[in-house]
mmCIF file of C-alpha atoms in Angstrom:
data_model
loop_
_atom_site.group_PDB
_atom_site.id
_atom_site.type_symbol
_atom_site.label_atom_id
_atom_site.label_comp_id
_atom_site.label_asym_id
_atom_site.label_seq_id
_atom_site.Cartn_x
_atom_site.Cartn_y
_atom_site.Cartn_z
ATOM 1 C CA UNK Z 135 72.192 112.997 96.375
ATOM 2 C CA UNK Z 136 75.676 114.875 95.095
ATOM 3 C CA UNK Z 137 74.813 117.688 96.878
ATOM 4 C CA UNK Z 138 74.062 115.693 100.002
ATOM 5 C CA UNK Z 139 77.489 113.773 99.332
ATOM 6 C CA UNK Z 140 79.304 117.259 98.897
ATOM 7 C CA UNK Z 141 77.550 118.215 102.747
ATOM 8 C CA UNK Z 142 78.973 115.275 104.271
ATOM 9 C CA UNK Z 143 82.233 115.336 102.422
ATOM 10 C CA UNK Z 144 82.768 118.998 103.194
ATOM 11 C CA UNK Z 145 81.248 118.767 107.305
ATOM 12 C CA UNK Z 146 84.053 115.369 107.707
ATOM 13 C CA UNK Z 147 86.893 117.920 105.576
ATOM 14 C CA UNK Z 148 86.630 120.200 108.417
ATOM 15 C CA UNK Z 149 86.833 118.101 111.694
ATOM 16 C CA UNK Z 150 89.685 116.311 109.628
ATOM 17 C CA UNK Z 151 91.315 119.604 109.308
ATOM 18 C CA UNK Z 152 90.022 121.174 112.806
ATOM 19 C CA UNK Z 153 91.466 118.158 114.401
ATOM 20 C CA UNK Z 154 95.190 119.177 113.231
ATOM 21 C CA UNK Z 155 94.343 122.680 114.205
ATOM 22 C CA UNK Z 156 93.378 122.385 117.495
ATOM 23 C CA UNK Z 157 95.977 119.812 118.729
ATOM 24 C CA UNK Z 158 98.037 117.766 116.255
ATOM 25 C CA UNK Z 159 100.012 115.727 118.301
ATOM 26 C CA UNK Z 160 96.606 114.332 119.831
ATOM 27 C CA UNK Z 161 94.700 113.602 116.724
ATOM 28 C CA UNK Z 162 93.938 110.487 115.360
ATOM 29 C CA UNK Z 163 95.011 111.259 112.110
ATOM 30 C CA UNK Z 164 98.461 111.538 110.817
ATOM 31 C CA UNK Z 165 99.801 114.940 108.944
ATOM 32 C CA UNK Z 166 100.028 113.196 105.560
ATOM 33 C CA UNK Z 167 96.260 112.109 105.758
ATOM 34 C CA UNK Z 168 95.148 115.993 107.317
ATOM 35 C CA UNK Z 169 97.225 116.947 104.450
ATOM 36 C CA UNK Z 170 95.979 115.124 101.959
ATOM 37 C CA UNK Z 171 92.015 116.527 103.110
ATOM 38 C CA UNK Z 172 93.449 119.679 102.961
ATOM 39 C CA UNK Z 173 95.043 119.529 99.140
ATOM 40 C CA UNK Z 174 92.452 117.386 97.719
ATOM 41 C CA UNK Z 175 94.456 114.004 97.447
ATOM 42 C CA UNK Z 176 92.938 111.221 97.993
ATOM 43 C CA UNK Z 177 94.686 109.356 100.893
ATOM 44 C CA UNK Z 178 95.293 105.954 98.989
ATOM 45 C CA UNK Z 179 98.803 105.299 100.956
ATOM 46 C CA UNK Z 180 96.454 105.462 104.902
ATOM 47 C CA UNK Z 181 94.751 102.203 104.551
ATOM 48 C CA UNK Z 182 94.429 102.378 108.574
ATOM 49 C CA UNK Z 183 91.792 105.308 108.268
ATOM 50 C CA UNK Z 184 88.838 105.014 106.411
ATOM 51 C CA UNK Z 185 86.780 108.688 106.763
ATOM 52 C CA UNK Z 186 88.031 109.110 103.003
ATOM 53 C CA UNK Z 187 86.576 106.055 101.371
ATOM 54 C CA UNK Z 188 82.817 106.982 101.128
ATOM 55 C CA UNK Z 189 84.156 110.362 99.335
ATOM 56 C CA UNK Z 190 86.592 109.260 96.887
ATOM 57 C CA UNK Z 191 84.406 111.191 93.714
ATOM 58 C CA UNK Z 192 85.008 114.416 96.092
ATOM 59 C CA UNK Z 193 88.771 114.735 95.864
ATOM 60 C CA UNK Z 194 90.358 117.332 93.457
ATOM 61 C CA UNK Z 195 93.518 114.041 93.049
ATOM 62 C CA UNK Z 196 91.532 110.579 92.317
ATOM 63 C CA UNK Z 197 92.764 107.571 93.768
ATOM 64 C CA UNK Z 198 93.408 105.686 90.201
ATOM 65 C CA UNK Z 199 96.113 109.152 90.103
ATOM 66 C CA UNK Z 200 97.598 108.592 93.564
ATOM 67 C CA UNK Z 201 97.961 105.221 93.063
ATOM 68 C CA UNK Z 202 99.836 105.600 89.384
ATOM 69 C CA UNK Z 203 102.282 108.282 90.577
ATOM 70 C CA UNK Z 204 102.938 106.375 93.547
ATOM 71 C CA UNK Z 205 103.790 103.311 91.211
ATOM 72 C CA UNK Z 206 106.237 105.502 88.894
ATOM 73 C CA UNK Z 207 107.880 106.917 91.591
ATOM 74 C CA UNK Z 208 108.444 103.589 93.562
ATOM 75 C CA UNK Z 209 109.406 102.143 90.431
ATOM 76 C CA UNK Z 210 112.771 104.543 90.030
ATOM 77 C CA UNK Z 211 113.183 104.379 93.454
ATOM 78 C CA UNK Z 212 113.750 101.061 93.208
ATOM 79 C CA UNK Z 213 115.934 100.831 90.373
ATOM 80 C CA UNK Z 214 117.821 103.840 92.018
ATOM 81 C CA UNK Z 215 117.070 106.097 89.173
ATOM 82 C CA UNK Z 216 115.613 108.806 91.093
ATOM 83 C CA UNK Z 217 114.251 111.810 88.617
ATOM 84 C CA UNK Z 218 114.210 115.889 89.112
ATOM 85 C CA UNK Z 219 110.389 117.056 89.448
ATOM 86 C CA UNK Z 220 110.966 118.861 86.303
ATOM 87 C CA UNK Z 221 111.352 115.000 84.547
ATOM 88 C CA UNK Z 222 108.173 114.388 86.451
ATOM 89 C CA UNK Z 223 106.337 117.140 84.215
ATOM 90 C CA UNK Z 224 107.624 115.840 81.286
ATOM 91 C CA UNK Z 225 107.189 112.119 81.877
ATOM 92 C CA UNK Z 226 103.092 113.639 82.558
ATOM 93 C CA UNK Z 227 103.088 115.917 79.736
ATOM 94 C CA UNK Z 228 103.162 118.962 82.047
ATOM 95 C CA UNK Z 229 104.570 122.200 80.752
ATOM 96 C CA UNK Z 230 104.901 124.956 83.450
ATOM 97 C CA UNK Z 231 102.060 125.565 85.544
ATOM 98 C CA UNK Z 232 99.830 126.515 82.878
ATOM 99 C CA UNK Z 233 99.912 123.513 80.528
ATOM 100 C CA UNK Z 234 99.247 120.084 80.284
ATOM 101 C CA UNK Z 235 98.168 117.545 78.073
ATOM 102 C CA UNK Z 236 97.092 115.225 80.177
ATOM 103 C CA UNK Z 237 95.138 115.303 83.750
ATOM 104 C CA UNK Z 238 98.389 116.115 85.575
ATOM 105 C CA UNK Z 239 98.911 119.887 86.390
ATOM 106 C CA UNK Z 240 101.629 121.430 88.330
ATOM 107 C CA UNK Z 241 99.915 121.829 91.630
ATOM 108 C CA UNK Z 242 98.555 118.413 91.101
ATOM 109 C CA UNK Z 243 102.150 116.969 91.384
ATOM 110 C CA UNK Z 244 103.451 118.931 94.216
ATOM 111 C CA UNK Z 245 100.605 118.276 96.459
ATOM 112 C CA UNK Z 246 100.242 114.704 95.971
ATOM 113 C CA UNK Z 247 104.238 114.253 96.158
ATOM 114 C CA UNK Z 248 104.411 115.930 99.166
ATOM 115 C CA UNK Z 249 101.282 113.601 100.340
ATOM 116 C CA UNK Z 250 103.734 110.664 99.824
ATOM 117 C CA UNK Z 251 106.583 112.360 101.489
ATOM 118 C CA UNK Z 252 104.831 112.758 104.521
ATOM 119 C CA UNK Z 253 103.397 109.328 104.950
ATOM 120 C CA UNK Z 254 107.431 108.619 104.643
ATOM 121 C CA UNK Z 255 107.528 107.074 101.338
ATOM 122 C CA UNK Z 256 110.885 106.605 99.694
ATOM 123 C CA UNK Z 257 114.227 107.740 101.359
ATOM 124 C CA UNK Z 258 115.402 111.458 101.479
ATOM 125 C CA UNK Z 259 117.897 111.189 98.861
ATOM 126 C CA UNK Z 260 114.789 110.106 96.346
ATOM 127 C CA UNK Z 261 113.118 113.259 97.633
ATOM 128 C CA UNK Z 262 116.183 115.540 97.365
ATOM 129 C CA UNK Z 263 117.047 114.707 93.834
ATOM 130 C CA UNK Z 264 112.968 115.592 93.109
ATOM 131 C CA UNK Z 265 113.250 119.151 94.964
ATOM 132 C CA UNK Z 266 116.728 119.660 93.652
ATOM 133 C CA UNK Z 267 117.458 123.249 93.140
ATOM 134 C CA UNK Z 268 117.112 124.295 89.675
ATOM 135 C CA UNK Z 269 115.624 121.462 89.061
ATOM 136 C CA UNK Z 270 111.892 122.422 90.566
ATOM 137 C CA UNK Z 271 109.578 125.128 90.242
ATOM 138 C CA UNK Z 272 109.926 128.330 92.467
ATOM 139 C CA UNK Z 273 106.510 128.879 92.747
ATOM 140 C CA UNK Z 274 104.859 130.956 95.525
ATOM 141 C CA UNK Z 275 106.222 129.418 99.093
ATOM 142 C CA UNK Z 276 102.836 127.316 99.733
ATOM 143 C CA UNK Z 277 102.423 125.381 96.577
ATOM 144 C CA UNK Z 278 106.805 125.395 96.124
ATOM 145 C CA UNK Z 279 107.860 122.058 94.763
ATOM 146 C CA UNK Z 280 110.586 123.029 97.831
ATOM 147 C CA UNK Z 281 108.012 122.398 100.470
ATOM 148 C CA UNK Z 282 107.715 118.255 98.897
ATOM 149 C CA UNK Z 283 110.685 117.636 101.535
ATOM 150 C CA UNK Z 284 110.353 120.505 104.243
ATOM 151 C CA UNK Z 285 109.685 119.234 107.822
ATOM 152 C CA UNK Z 286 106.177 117.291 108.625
ATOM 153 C CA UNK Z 287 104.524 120.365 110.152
ATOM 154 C CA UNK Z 288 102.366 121.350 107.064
ATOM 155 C CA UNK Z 289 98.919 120.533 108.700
ATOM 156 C CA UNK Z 290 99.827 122.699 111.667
ATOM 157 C CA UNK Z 291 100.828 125.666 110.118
ATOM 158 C CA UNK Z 292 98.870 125.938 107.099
ATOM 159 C CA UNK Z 293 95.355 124.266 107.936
ATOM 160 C CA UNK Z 294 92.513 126.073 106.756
ATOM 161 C CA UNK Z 295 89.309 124.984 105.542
ATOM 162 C CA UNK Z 296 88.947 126.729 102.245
ATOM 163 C CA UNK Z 297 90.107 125.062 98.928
#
């Protein structure tokens, strides 16, 4: 039955993701929830669409994760006390992108913060002080903690089916 559950989840990954190829301005999905397909977050924050719900084991980010960082982060937001990604590692026990003491990597954070950034979560000043520079890791230009608050067009331009 997992393997049959990896079939499906892998057959609906791709027309998510060949959707936003082929003609993102006309797909039913938005660029934070083809994004998300394509990192491996689970789209907790598009309650609209539902494609993702039978598959929620199959994501790389869980939902019980989206769901906490999205709670942290709206928490400072809220109190105005926005915090530099390299807090974020900290506050998760992540050192670098090799360590971590927790389930929290690197890539883990940049993918699923730029997840909320493009459903529009928070204001741009709570996503500039997080990519502030010197503040983030400079990591190759695809997984750059830079790229959390670049313009929306991700899904076009980097869509691809392999993980």
């Amino acid at each position: 039955m997992e393997a049959t559950n990896e079939s499906l989840f892998q057959l609906m990954r791709f027309n998510i993701l060949n959707s936003g190829r082929s003609d993102l301005d006309n797909s039913p999905f938005t660029s934070a929830y083809i994004y998300a397909w394509e990192s491996g977050v689970f789209p907790a924050f598009n309650e609209a669409a539902d494609w993702h719900k039978p598959f929620a084991e199959q994501f790389d980010i869980t939902e019980e994760e989206v769901l906490e960082l999205g709670k942290l982060l709206d928490e400072k937001w809220l109190a105005k006390t926005p915090l530099t990604f390299y807090e974020l590692e900290t506050h998760y026990g992540v050192s670098g992108s090799a360590y971590s003491s927790g389930s929290w990597n690197r890539t883990k954070l940049v993918v699923t913060c730029r997840y909320m950034y493009l459903n529009r979560m928070f204001d741009d000043s709570f996503w500039s002080a997080l990519a502030k520079n010197g503040e983030c890791p400079s990591e190759a230009p695809q997984h750059s903690t830079k790229r959390i608050a670049s313009p929306a067009n991700t899904a076009r331009a980097s869509c691809h089916v392999g993980r």
